[in-house]
Short mmCIF file of C-alpha atoms in Angstrom, two decimals:
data_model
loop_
_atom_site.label_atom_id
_atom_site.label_comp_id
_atom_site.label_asym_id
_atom_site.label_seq_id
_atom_site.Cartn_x
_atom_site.Cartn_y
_atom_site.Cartn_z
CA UNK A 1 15.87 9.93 28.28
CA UNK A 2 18.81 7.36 27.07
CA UNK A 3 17.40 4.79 28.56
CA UNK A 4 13.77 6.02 26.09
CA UNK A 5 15.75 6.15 23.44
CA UNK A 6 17.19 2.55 23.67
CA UNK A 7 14.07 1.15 24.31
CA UNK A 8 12.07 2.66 21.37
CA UNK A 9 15.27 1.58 18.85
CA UNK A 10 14.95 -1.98 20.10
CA UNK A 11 11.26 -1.87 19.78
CA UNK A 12 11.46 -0.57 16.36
CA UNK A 13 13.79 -3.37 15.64
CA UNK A 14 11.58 -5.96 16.63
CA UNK A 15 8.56 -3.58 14.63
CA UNK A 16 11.27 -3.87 11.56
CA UNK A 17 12.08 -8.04 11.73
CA UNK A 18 8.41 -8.98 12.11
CA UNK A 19 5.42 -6.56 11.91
CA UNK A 20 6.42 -4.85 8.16
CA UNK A 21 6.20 -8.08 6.67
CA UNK A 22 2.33 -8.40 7.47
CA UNK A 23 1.90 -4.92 5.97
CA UNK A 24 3.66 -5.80 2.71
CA UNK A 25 1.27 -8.81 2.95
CA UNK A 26 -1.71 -7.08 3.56
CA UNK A 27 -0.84 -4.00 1.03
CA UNK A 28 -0.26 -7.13 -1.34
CA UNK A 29 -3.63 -8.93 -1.11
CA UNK A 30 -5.24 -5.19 -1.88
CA UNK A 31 -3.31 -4.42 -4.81
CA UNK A 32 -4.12 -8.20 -5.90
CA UNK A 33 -8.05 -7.50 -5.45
CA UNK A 34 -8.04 -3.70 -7.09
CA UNK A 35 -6.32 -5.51 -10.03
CA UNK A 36 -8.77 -7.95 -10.42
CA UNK A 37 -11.25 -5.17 -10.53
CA UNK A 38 -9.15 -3.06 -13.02
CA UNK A 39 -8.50 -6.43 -15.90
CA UNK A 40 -12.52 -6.65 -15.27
CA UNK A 41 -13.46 -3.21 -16.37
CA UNK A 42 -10.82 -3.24 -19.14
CA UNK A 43 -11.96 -6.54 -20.41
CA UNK A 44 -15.62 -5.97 -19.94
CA UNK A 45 -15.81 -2.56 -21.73
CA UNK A 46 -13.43 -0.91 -23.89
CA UNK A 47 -12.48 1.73 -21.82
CA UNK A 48 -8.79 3.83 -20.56
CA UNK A 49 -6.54 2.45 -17.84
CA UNK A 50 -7.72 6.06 -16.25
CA UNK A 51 -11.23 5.50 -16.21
CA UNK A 52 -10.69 1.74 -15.11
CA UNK A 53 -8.79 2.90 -12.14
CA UNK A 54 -11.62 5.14 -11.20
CA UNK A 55 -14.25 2.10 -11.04
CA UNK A 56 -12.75 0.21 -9.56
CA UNK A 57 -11.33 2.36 -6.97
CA UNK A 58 -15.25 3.67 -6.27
CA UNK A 59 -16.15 -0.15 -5.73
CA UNK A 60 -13.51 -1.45 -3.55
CA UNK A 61 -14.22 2.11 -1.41
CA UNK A 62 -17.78 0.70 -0.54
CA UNK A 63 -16.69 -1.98 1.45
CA UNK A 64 -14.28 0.54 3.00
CA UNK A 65 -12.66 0.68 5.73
CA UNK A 66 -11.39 -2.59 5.94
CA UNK A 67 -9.46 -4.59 8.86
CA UNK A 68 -6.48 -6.54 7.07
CA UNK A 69 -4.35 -7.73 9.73
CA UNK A 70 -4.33 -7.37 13.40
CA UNK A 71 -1.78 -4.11 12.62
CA UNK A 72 -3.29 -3.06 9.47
CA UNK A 73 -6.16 -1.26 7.73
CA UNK A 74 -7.56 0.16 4.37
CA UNK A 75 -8.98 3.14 4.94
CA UNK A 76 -9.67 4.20 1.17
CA UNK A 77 -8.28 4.32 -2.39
CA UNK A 78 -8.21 7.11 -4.69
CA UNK A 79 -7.52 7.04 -8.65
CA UNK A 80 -5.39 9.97 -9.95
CA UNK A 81 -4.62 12.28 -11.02
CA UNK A 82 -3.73 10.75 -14.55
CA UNK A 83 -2.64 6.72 -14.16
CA UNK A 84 -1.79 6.41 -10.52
CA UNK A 85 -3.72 4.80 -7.94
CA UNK A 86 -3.36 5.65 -3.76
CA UNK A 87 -3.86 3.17 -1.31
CA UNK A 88 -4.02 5.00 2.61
CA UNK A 89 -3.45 2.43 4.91
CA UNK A 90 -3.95 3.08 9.20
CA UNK A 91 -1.24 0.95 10.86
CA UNK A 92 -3.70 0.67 13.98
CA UNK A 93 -0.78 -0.19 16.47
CA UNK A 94 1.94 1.83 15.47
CA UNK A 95 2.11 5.68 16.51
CA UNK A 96 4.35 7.70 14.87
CA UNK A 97 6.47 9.32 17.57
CA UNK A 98 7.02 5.69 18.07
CA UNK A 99 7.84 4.58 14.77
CA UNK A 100 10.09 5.36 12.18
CA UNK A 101 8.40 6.25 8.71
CA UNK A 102 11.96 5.39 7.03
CA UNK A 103 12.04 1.91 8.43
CA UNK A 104 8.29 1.52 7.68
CA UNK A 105 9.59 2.47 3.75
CA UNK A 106 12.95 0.16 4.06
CA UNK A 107 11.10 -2.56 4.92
CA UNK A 108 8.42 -2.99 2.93
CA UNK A 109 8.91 -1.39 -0.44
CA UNK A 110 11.26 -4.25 -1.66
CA UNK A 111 8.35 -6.72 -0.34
CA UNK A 112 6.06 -4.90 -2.47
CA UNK A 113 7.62 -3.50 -4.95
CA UNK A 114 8.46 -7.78 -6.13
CA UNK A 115 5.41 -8.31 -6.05
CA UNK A 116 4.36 -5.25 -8.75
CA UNK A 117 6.71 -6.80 -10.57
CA UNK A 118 6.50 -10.71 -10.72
CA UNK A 119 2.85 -11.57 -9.35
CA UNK A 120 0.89 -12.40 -12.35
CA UNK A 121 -2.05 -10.74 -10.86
CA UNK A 122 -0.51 -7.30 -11.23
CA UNK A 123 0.27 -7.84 -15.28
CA UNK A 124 -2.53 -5.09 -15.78
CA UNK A 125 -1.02 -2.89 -13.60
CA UNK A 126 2.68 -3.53 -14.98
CA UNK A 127 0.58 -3.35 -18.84
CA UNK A 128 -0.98 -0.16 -18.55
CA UNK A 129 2.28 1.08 -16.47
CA UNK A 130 0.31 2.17 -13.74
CA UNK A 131 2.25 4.11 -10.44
CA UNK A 132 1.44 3.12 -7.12
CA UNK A 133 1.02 4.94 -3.84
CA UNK A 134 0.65 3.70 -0.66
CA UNK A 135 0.27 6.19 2.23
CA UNK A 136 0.66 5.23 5.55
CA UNK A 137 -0.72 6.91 8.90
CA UNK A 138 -0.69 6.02 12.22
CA UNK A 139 -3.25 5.46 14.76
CA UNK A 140 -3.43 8.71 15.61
CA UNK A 141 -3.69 9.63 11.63
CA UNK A 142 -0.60 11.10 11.89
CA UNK A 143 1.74 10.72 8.39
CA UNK A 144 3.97 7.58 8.50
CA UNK A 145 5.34 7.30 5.17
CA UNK A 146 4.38 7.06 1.46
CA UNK A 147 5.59 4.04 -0.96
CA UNK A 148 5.93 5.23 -4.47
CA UNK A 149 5.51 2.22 -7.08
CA UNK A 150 6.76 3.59 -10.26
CA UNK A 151 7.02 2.11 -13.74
CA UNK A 152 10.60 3.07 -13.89
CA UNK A 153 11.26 0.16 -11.06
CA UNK A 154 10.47 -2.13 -13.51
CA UNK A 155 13.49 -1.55 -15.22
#
């Protein structure tokens, strides 16, 4: 049982120092292409932040799921309630009696969460003070963690 123990911290370690990284990457390059998307629809029409979530949520969820990394994928997105917008992610390799959901959160929230705020491509998102979710489940679709993006980390 020790000897279990010790070998699912040290693999969690090695998960931790180079696996997250990809997810923040991955998480990243969606929240780059819904925002894209969202700056469209407000641009295009003159429309809410609410209702521009919602479109472009419905198109990126066509060409759902998607394969992001070798560890990662989008399974959907969902706008709502009110100005948020939920990313649920499947980290493919990971299960979570494995993993650690806290470590998963450690990780890559910073990586993500400097991104929200200095990318240029998430200015819309940072405009209209949008929140961010990103739930995570494992291969089994078991509940890993959930990232909360708030406009109050801006600050």
């Amino acid at each position: 049982m020790k000897r279990c123990l010790i070998t699912a911290v040290a693999g969690l370690a090695v998960f931790a120092s180079f696996a997250q990284p990809a997810f923040a990457q991955a998480a990243q390059t969606v929240m780059r292409m819904l925002s894209k998307e969202v700056a469209r629809a407000l641009s295009d029409r003159s429309e809410s932040i609410d209702k521009a979530l919602v479109d472009a949520s419905a198109k990126m969820n066509a060409h759902l799921p998607m394969q992001l990394d070798k560890d990662t994928r989008l399974d959907t997105t969902l706008a709502g309630p009110g100005n948020r917008l939920t990313y649920s992610y499947t980290l493919i390799n990971l299960s979570a009696e494995d993993g650690d959901g806290d470590i998963v959160s450690r990780v890559m929230r910073p990586i993500i969460l400097n991104g929200y705020k200095t990318d240029p491509q998430f200015a819309v998102f940072r405009e209209h003070r949008t929140e961010m979710h990103l739930v995570y489940r494992d291969k089994d679709g078991k509940f890993v963690t959930r990232i909360i993006i708030s406009p109050n980390d801006l600050q």
